[in-house]
Coordinates of C-alpha atoms in Angstrom, one line a residue:
Chain A
X10 CA 171.5 204.2 175.0
X11 CA 174.0 206.8 173.9
X12 CA 177.3 206.8 175.9
X13 CA 176.7 210.5 177.0
X14 CA 173.4 209.7 178.5
X15 CA 174.8 206.8 180.5
X16 CA 177.6 208.9 181.8
X17 CA 175.0 211.7 182.7
X18 CA 172.8 209.1 184.5
X19 CA 175.7 208.0 186.7
X20 CA 176.5 211.6 187.4
X21 CA 173.0 212.3 188.6
X22 CA 173.0 209.3 190.7
X23 CA 176.2 210.4 192.4
X24 CA 175.0 213.9 192.8
X25 CA 172.0 212.6 194.6
X26 CA 174.1 210.5 196.9
X27 CA 176.1 213.7 197.7
X28 CA 172.9 215.7 198.4
X29 CA 171.9 212.7 200.8
X30 CA 175.0 212.9 202.6
X31 CA 174.7 216.6 202.8
X32 CA 171.1 216.0 204.2
X33 CA 172.2 213.6 206.8
X34 CA 174.9 216.0 208.0
X35 CA 172.3 218.7 208.4
X36 CA 170.3 216.4 210.9
X37 CA 173.1 216.4 213.5
X38 CA 173.2 219.3 215.7
X39 CA 173.6 222.6 213.8
X40 CA 172.7 225.5 215.9
X41 CA 175.7 227.5 216.7
X42 CA 178.4 229.1 214.5
X43 CA 180.8 226.5 216.1
X44 CA 178.6 223.7 214.9
X45 CA 178.4 225.2 211.3
X46 CA 182.0 226.2 210.8
X47 CA 184.1 223.5 212.7
X48 CA 181.4 220.7 213.1
X49 CA 182.4 221.0 216.8
X50 CA 185.5 219.4 215.7
X51 CA 183.9 216.0 216.0
X52 CA 185.6 214.1 213.1
X53 CA 187.6 211.0 213.0
X54 CA 191.1 210.6 211.4
X55 CA 189.8 209.3 207.9
X56 CA 187.3 212.3 207.7
X57 CA 190.3 214.6 208.4
X58 CA 192.7 212.9 206.2
X59 CA 190.1 212.9 203.3
X60 CA 188.8 216.4 203.7
X61 CA 192.5 217.7 203.6
X62 CA 193.7 215.6 200.6
X63 CA 190.4 215.9 198.6
X64 CA 190.4 219.7 199.1
X65 CA 193.9 219.8 198.0
X66 CA 193.3 217.8 194.9
X67 CA 191.3 220.0 192.7
X68 CA 190.0 219.3 189.1
X69 CA 193.3 220.6 187.9
X70 CA 195.0 217.5 189.0
X71 CA 193.1 215.5 186.6
X72 CA 193.0 217.9 183.5
X73 CA 195.9 220.3 183.9
X74 CA 198.5 217.8 185.3
X75 CA 197.4 215.0 183.1
X76 CA 197.8 217.3 180.0
X77 CA 201.2 218.8 181.1
X78 CA 202.5 215.2 181.8
X79 CA 201.3 214.1 178.3
X80 CA 203.3 216.8 176.8
X81 CA 206.5 217.1 179.0
X82 CA 206.7 214.0 180.7
X83 CA 208.3 213.2 184.0
X84 CA 209.5 216.9 184.6
X85 CA 205.8 218.0 184.7
X86 CA 204.8 215.0 186.8
X87 CA 207.3 215.7 189.5
X88 CA 207.7 219.5 189.4
X89 CA 204.0 220.3 188.9
X90 CA 202.4 217.5 191.0
X91 CA 204.6 215.2 192.8
X92 CA 206.2 217.8 194.9
X93 CA 203.0 219.1 196.3
X94 CA 202.5 216.2 198.7
X95 CA 205.9 216.7 200.1
X96 CA 205.0 220.3 200.7
X97 CA 201.8 219.0 202.5
X98 CA 204.1 216.9 204.8
X99 CA 205.8 220.2 205.9
X100 CA 202.3 221.8 206.5
X101 CA 201.0 218.9 208.7
X102 CA 204.4 219.1 210.6
X103 CA 204.5 222.8 211.0
X104 CA 201.0 223.7 211.4
X105 CA 198.8 220.6 212.3
X106 CA 199.4 220.2 216.0
X107 CA 200.0 224.0 216.7
X108 CA 196.7 225.0 214.9
X109 CA 194.7 222.4 216.6
X110 CA 195.9 223.5 220.1
X111 CA 195.5 227.2 219.2
X112 CA 192.2 226.9 217.8
X113 CA 190.8 225.1 220.8
X114 CA 192.7 227.3 223.3
X115 CA 191.4 230.6 222.1
X116 CA 188.0 229.2 220.6
X117 CA 189.0 230.1 217.2
X118 CA 186.6 229.1 214.2
X119 CA 188.5 230.8 211.5
X120 CA 192.1 231.7 210.4
X121 CA 191.4 235.6 211.0
X122 CA 190.1 234.6 214.5
X123 CA 193.6 233.3 215.2
X124 CA 195.3 236.2 213.5
X125 CA 193.2 238.8 215.4
X126 CA 194.1 237.1 218.7
X127 CA 197.8 236.6 218.0
X128 CA 198.4 240.0 216.8
X129 CA 195.7 242.0 218.8
X130 CA 194.4 243.7 215.7
X131 CA 191.1 244.2 214.2
X132 CA 192.6 245.6 211.1
X133 CA 194.5 242.4 210.4
X134 CA 191.3 240.5 210.8
X135 CA 189.4 242.6 208.5
X136 CA 192.2 242.6 205.9
X137 CA 192.4 238.9 206.1
X138 CA 188.6 238.5 205.7
X139 CA 188.1 241.1 203.0
X140 CA 191.1 239.6 201.1
X141 CA 189.7 236.2 201.4
X142 CA 186.4 237.4 200.0
X143 CA 188.0 239.4 197.1
X144 CA 190.6 237.0 196.2
X145 CA 188.9 233.6 196.6
X146 CA 185.5 234.2 195.1
X147 CA 187.4 234.4 191.8
X148 CA 189.3 231.0 192.6
X149 CA 185.9 229.7 193.3
X150 CA 184.5 230.7 190.1
X151 CA 187.6 229.3 188.2
X152 CA 186.9 225.9 189.7
X153 CA 183.1 226.1 188.7
X154 CA 184.3 227.2 185.2
X155 CA 186.3 224.3 185.1
X156 CA 183.5 221.9 186.1
X157 CA 181.3 223.6 183.4
X158 CA 184.0 223.0 180.7
X159 CA 184.0 219.3 181.6
X160 CA 180.4 219.1 181.5
X161 CA 180.2 220.6 178.0
X162 CA 182.7 218.2 176.8
X163 CA 181.5 214.8 178.5
X164 CA 177.9 215.3 179.4
X165 CA 175.0 216.2 177.1
X166 CA 174.7 219.6 178.8
X167 CA 176.1 223.0 177.9
X168 CA 178.8 224.9 179.8
X169 CA 176.2 227.3 181.0
X170 CA 174.1 224.4 182.4
X171 CA 177.0 222.7 183.9
X172 CA 177.9 225.7 185.8
X173 CA 174.4 226.2 187.1
X174 CA 173.7 222.6 188.2
X175 CA 177.2 222.2 189.9
X176 CA 177.2 225.7 191.4
X177 CA 173.6 225.3 192.9
X178 CA 174.3 221.7 194.1
X179 CA 177.5 222.5 196.0
X180 CA 175.8 225.6 197.3
X181 CA 172.8 223.7 198.6
X182 CA 174.6 220.9 200.4
X183 CA 176.8 223.5 202.1
X184 CA 173.9 225.5 203.1
X185 CA 172.1 222.6 204.7
X186 CA 174.9 220.8 206.3
X187 CA 177.8 223.2 206.9
X188 CA 181.2 222.1 207.5
X189 CA 180.0 218.6 208.4
X190 CA 178.4 218.1 205.0
X191 CA 181.5 219.5 203.3
X192 CA 183.7 217.0 205.2
X193 CA 181.4 214.1 204.9
X194 CA 181.0 214.7 201.2
X195 CA 184.9 215.2 200.9
X196 CA 185.2 211.6 202.2
X197 CA 182.7 210.4 199.6
X198 CA 184.4 212.5 196.7
X199 CA 187.9 211.5 197.8
X200 CA 187.1 207.8 197.8
X201 CA 185.7 208.1 194.3
X202 CA 188.6 210.0 193.3
X203 CA 191.2 207.5 194.8
X204 CA 189.1 204.3 193.8
X205 CA 188.9 205.3 190.3
X206 CA 192.5 204.5 189.7
X207 CA 192.2 200.9 190.7
X208 CA 190.6 200.3 187.4
X209 CA 191.9 203.1 185.1
X210 CA 195.7 202.7 185.7
X211 CA 195.8 199.0 185.1
X212 CA 193.5 199.4 182.0
X213 CA 195.6 202.1 180.6
X214 CA 199.1 200.3 181.1
X215 CA 197.7 197.1 179.9
X216 CA 196.5 198.8 176.5
X217 CA 199.8 200.5 176.4
X218 CA 201.7 197.2 176.4
X219 CA 202.6 197.0 180.2
X220 CA 204.6 199.3 182.4
X221 CA 208.1 198.4 180.9
X222 CA 206.8 199.0 177.3
X223 CA 205.3 202.4 178.2
X224 CA 208.5 203.5 180.1
X225 CA 210.6 202.2 177.1
X226 CA 208.6 203.9 174.6
X227 CA 209.1 207.3 176.6
X228 CA 212.7 206.8 177.2
X229 CA 213.5 206.0 173.4
X230 CA 210.9 207.8 171.3
X231 CA 210.3 210.9 173.5
X232 CA 213.6 211.4 175.3
X233 CA 212.7 214.9 176.2
X234 CA 209.9 213.5 178.5
X235 CA 212.5 211.7 180.5
X236 CA 214.7 214.6 181.5
X237 CA 214.3 216.8 184.6
X238 CA 214.7 219.9 182.8
X239 CA 213.5 221.3 179.3
X240 CA 212.3 224.3 177.6
X241 CA 209.5 225.0 180.1
X242 CA 211.0 223.6 183.3
X243 CA 214.1 225.5 183.3
X244 CA 216.2 225.5 186.7
X245 CA 214.5 228.9 187.6
X246 CA 211.0 227.7 186.8
X247 CA 211.6 224.5 188.7
X248 CA 212.8 226.5 191.8
X249 CA 209.8 228.7 191.6
X250 CA 207.3 225.8 191.4
X251 CA 209.0 223.9 194.1
X252 CA 209.1 227.1 196.4
X253 CA 205.5 227.7 195.4
X254 CA 204.3 224.3 196.4
X255 CA 206.2 223.7 199.3
X256 CA 205.9 227.2 201.0
X257 CA 203.2 228.9 199.2
X258 CA 200.3 226.6 198.5
X259 CA 200.7 224.1 201.3
X260 CA 201.5 226.6 204.2
X261 CA 199.3 229.4 203.1
X262 CA 196.2 228.7 201.0
X263 CA 193.5 228.9 203.7
X264 CA 191.2 226.2 202.4
X265 CA 193.7 223.5 203.2
X266 CA 195.2 224.9 206.4
X267 CA 191.8 225.5 207.9
X268 CA 191.3 221.8 207.9
X269 CA 193.7 221.7 211.0
X270 CA 191.4 223.7 212.9
X271 CA 188.8 220.7 212.8
X272 CA 191.2 218.1 214.5
X273 CA 189.7 217.2 217.7
X274 CA 192.7 215.8 219.5
X275 CA 196.4 214.6 219.0
X276 CA 195.4 211.0 218.4
X277 CA 193.1 212.0 215.4
X278 CA 195.8 214.2 214.0
X279 CA 198.6 211.7 214.3
X280 CA 196.5 209.1 212.4
X281 CA 195.1 211.4 209.7
X282 CA 198.4 212.6 208.8
X283 CA 200.1 209.7 207.0
X284 CA 196.7 208.7 205.4
X285 CA 196.3 212.2 203.9
X286 CA 199.8 212.3 202.4
X287 CA 199.4 208.7 201.1
X288 CA 196.2 209.6 199.4
X289 CA 198.0 212.4 197.5
X290 CA 201.0 210.5 196.5
X291 CA 198.5 207.7 195.3
X292 CA 196.6 210.2 193.0
X293 CA 199.9 211.6 191.9
X294 CA 201.5 208.2 190.8
X295 CA 198.4 207.0 189.1
X296 CA 197.7 210.3 187.1
X297 CA 201.3 210.1 186.0
X298 CA 201.2 206.5 184.9
X299 CA 197.8 207.1 183.0
X300 CA 199.2 210.2 181.3
X301 CA 202.5 208.3 180.1
X302 CA 200.3 205.5 178.8
X303 CA 198.0 208.0 177.3
X304 CA 201.1 209.3 175.5
X305 CA 202.1 206.0 174.1
X306 CA 198.3 205.2 173.0
X307 CA 197.4 208.7 171.8
X308 CA 200.4 210.7 171.1
X309 CA 198.8 213.4 169.0
X310 CA 195.8 214.2 171.3
X311 CA 195.7 217.6 172.9
X312 CA 196.9 217.4 176.4
X313 CA 193.9 218.6 178.3
X314 CA 191.6 216.4 176.5
X315 CA 193.7 213.3 177.2
X316 CA 191.8 212.0 180.1
X317 CA 188.2 212.1 178.4
X318 CA 189.7 210.6 175.4
X319 CA 191.3 207.9 177.2
X320 CA 188.3 207.0 179.3
X321 CA 185.9 207.0 176.4
X322 CA 188.2 204.7 174.5
X323 CA 189.2 202.3 177.0
X324 CA 186.7 202.0 179.7
X325 CA 183.1 200.2 179.8
X326 CA 180.3 202.8 179.9
X327 CA 179.5 202.4 183.6
X328 CA 183.1 202.5 184.7
X329 CA 183.9 205.4 182.5
X330 CA 181.0 207.5 184.0
X331 CA 182.5 206.6 187.4
X332 CA 185.9 208.1 186.5
X333 CA 184.2 211.3 185.0
X334 CA 182.4 211.5 188.4
X335 CA 185.7 211.3 190.1
X336 CA 186.8 214.3 188.0
X337 CA 183.8 216.5 189.0
X338 CA 184.1 215.2 192.7
X339 CA 187.7 216.6 192.9
X340 CA 186.5 219.9 191.7
X341 CA 183.5 219.9 194.1
X342 CA 185.6 219.0 197.2
X343 CA 187.7 222.1 196.6
X344 CA 184.9 224.4 195.9
X345 CA 182.7 223.4 199.0
X346 CA 185.7 223.9 201.3
X347 CA 186.4 227.4 199.9
X348 CA 182.8 228.3 199.7
X349 CA 182.2 227.7 203.4
X350 CA 185.6 229.5 204.4
X351 CA 184.5 232.5 202.5
X352 CA 181.2 232.5 204.2
X353 CA 182.7 232.3 207.6
X354 CA 184.8 235.3 206.7
X355 CA 181.6 237.3 206.1
X356 CA 179.5 236.1 208.9
X357 CA 182.1 235.4 211.5
X358 CA 185.0 237.7 211.0
X359 CA 183.0 240.8 209.6
X360 CA 179.4 240.6 210.7
X361 CA 180.0 239.1 214.4
X362 CA 183.3 240.3 215.2
X363 CA 183.4 243.7 213.5
X364 CA 180.0 245.2 212.6
X365 CA 177.6 243.5 215.0
X366 CA 179.4 242.3 218.2
X367 CA 176.1 241.7 220.2
X368 CA 174.8 239.4 217.4
X369 CA 173.5 236.2 219.0
X370 CA 174.9 232.8 217.8
X371 CA 171.4 232.1 216.2
X372 CA 171.8 235.4 214.2
X373 CA 175.3 234.5 213.2
X374 CA 174.2 231.0 212.0
X375 CA 171.4 232.3 210.1
X376 CA 173.8 235.1 208.6
X377 CA 176.1 232.3 207.6
X378 CA 173.4 230.5 205.6
X379 CA 172.7 233.7 203.8
X380 CA 176.5 234.3 203.3
X381 CA 176.9 230.7 201.7
X382 CA 174.0 231.5 199.3
X383 CA 175.2 234.9 198.3
X384 CA 178.9 233.7 197.8
X385 CA 177.7 230.7 195.9
X386 CA 175.5 232.7 193.6
X387 CA 178.3 235.4 193.0
X388 CA 180.6 232.6 192.0
X389 CA 178.2 231.1 189.6
X390 CA 177.5 234.7 188.2
X391 CA 181.3 235.2 187.6
X392 CA 181.6 231.7 186.1
X393 CA 178.9 232.4 183.7
X394 CA 180.4 235.7 182.6
X395 CA 184.1 235.4 183.4
X396 CA 186.3 238.5 183.3
X397 CA 189.3 236.3 182.2
X398 CA 190.6 232.8 181.7
X399 CA 190.7 230.2 184.4
X400 CA 194.6 230.5 184.6
X401 CA 194.2 234.4 185.0
X402 CA 191.7 234.2 187.9
X403 CA 193.8 231.4 189.7
X404 CA 196.9 233.3 189.2
X405 CA 195.6 236.6 190.7
X406 CA 193.9 234.7 193.5
X407 CA 196.9 232.6 194.6
X408 CA 199.3 235.5 194.1
X409 CA 197.2 237.6 196.5
X410 CA 195.9 235.1 198.9
X411 CA 199.3 233.4 199.8
X412 CA 200.9 236.7 201.4
X413 CA 197.6 237.1 203.4
X414 CA 198.3 233.8 205.5
X415 CA 201.8 232.6 205.0
X416 CA 203.7 234.6 207.6
X417 CA 200.8 235.4 209.8
X418 CA 200.2 231.8 210.3
X419 CA 203.9 231.0 210.8
X420 CA 203.9 233.8 213.3
X421 CA 201.1 232.3 215.2
X422 CA 202.7 228.9 215.3
X423 CA 206.4 229.4 215.4
X424 CA 207.8 232.9 215.0
X425 CA 207.4 234.3 218.6
X426 CA 209.1 237.7 217.7
X427 CA 206.8 238.5 215.0
X428 CA 204.3 241.3 215.7
X429 CA 201.2 243.0 214.2
X430 CA 203.3 245.5 212.2
X431 CA 205.2 242.5 210.6
X432 CA 202.1 240.8 209.9
X433 CA 200.4 243.9 208.4
X434 CA 203.3 245.0 206.4
X435 CA 203.9 241.6 204.9
X436 CA 200.3 241.3 204.0
X437 CA 200.0 244.9 202.4
X438 CA 203.2 244.5 200.5
X439 CA 202.7 240.9 199.4
X440 CA 199.1 241.6 198.2
X441 CA 200.2 244.8 196.4
X442 CA 203.0 243.0 194.6
X443 CA 200.7 240.2 193.7
X444 CA 198.0 242.3 192.3
X445 CA 200.4 244.5 190.2
X446 CA 202.5 241.7 188.9
X447 CA 199.5 239.6 187.9
X448 CA 198.1 242.6 186.2
X449 CA 201.0 243.8 184.3
X450 CA 203.6 241.2 184.0
X451 CA 201.8 238.2 182.3
X452 CA 199.5 235.5 183.4
X453 CA 201.8 232.6 184.4
X454 CA 200.0 231.1 187.3
X455 CA 203.1 230.9 189.8
X456 CA 205.0 234.0 189.1
X457 CA 202.6 236.5 190.8
X458 CA 202.7 234.4 194.0
X459 CA 206.4 234.0 193.9
X460 CA 206.7 237.7 193.7
X461 CA 204.2 238.3 196.2
X462 CA 206.0 235.9 198.7
X463 CA 209.3 237.9 198.2
X464 CA 207.7 241.2 199.1
X465 CA 205.7 239.6 202.0
X466 CA 209.0 238.4 203.4
X467 CA 210.6 241.9 203.3
X468 CA 207.4 243.5 204.7
X469 CA 207.2 241.0 207.4
X470 CA 210.8 241.3 208.5
X471 CA 211.1 245.1 208.3
X472 CA 207.7 245.5 210.2
X473 CA 208.7 243.1 212.9
X474 CA 212.2 244.2 213.6
X475 CA 211.3 248.0 213.5
X476 CA 208.6 247.7 216.4
X477 CA 208.5 246.1 219.7
X478 CA 208.0 242.2 220.3
X479 CA 204.6 241.1 221.2
X480 CA 203.3 241.0 224.8
X481 CA 204.5 238.1 227.0
X482 CA 200.8 237.0 227.8
X483 CA 200.1 236.6 224.0
X484 CA 203.3 234.3 223.8
X485 CA 202.1 232.5 226.8
X486 CA 198.5 232.1 225.4
X487 CA 199.8 230.7 222.0
X488 CA 202.9 228.6 223.0
X489 CA 201.6 227.6 226.5
X490 CA 204.9 228.9 228.0
X491 CA 207.1 232.0 227.6
Chain B
X22 CA 220.3 208.6 179.7
X23 CA 220.6 206.2 182.6
X24 CA 217.4 204.2 183.6
X25 CA 216.9 202.2 186.6
X26 CA 213.9 199.7 186.1
X27 CA 213.0 201.6 183.1
X28 CA 212.5 204.9 185.1
X29 CA 215.0 207.7 184.4
X30 CA 217.7 207.7 187.2
X31 CA 216.6 211.1 188.6
X32 CA 212.8 210.0 188.8
X33 CA 214.0 206.8 190.5
X34 CA 215.8 209.0 192.9
X35 CA 212.6 211.0 193.6
X36 CA 210.8 207.8 194.2
X37 CA 213.4 206.8 196.9
X38 CA 212.8 210.2 198.6
X39 CA 208.9 209.6 198.3
X40 CA 209.4 206.1 199.8
X41 CA 211.5 207.3 202.6
X42 CA 209.0 210.1 203.5
X43 CA 206.2 207.5 203.3
X44 CA 208.2 205.3 205.8
X45 CA 208.9 208.4 208.1
X46 CA 205.3 209.6 208.2
X47 CA 203.9 206.1 209.0
X48 CA 206.5 205.7 211.6
X49 CA 205.5 209.1 213.0
X50 CA 201.9 208.0 213.5
X51 CA 203.0 205.3 216.1
X52 CA 204.4 208.0 218.3
X53 CA 204.0 211.8 219.5
X54 CA 206.9 213.2 217.5
X55 CA 204.7 215.6 215.7
X56 CA 201.9 215.6 218.0
X57 CA 203.4 216.6 221.3
X58 CA 201.1 217.9 224.2
X59 CA 201.6 221.6 224.5
X60 CA 202.9 222.8 227.8
X61 CA 199.6 224.0 228.9
X62 CA 198.0 220.5 228.1
X63 CA 200.6 218.9 230.3
X64 CA 200.0 221.2 233.1
X65 CA 196.2 220.6 232.9
X66 CA 196.8 216.8 233.2
X67 CA 199.2 217.3 236.0
X68 CA 196.7 219.6 237.8
X69 CA 194.1 216.8 237.3
X70 CA 196.1 214.1 238.9
X71 CA 196.8 216.3 242.0

């Protein structure tokens, strides 16, 4: 049987298993928006840890980081990937317990729920919800595009077929099972992702002559791969990436920080935190070692195709098929989380809270299902006829999403003096800067986000200190004391 | 270039930072340092006891 067919058969088995998990999740009570969007916060620490980490680890970890590490060495490994779990530590410490408490205290199901309550502003809710829809649908499409490209390279299906299969499957299990299906499948997908390295890393290092030989070859034959700075990672670029990962992506990308709303109690959060960070560090160190071994084994291979090349060459067919499923799983776990979050922005934040306030829970629930289908189909449509490259879509999405949440969330959890004017001006200036910079100043993925953070900072500070502080009862509600 | 156990010295330094963070976060899971009760939660418990 051709290798491609074996890989595809293994993929199909895993996709069916994922659908079964989604179906089982749908059998648990799913009647209210709270069930659908938070799973009634009924998740243990492992589920919370894995949904956070698997959502954070997108397909780019495998393809992009492996490719960059193969080309640039340790600098890419650490500045483009290793620093991210450290940023996640900060997110758990700064936001974890606070968002858990606040979401339960005010009955928030979404981040715009929290923002609307904290800043007593319908405009902020609308801005955040519309911003999520506009800027995260392209992000979603970019992830599905990546899955399509991988399908085209590895499996006996075309890009178009890959986009349609993965897009429909993710939409299907998200519709039937809501956030419970998303979180349960994240555990399954995360386990495949973390588990595949138990075989892949030892095999790659053994074929490369052992760890010491791999390190020795890198140090002696590719000395530029051992340095902290190089032509790409200049000190300014390193500062940008560190700032972006530590403060931008981890503290502001809504699909990861929304996970804190699902934490049932302090005991769950306390146990989930170290598991989650360890998971991300495990993925980081393994992908680094595999990429360095790949450099020794295949110095001439083009970076992004390193992993497929390595797996096809080194691994028995069945194990190779499982590693490729891990790659697809990494993308799926990010896509499903974003998909359900955008649908919550449509059905909860716009439909229920703005346009149809008397809507019953049942109507909102039904509208949520429709929203997931619409968003899923829109992303598939964009991925089939993309307006730009994956890098461009990600660049604009991140640049414009981060200012929508970075300071408003810090204002809801730590910055008591912040008011609605500060939140709104920070969002407006940050988004405007992100859009303009992304459109007119090149496509570098992190620069638009960096610029948008700077402008959001200015807008937030000026808005906050030129207007009165928030009411005492808001402070009491969010901090439990004045 | 200085190498420690084959790793560039700066990479080894990063590993030490990561190891320290790992020890710290696992230690934190044994207590409430990052998961303290909010004042209202404490008050709620106090009221229940009364």
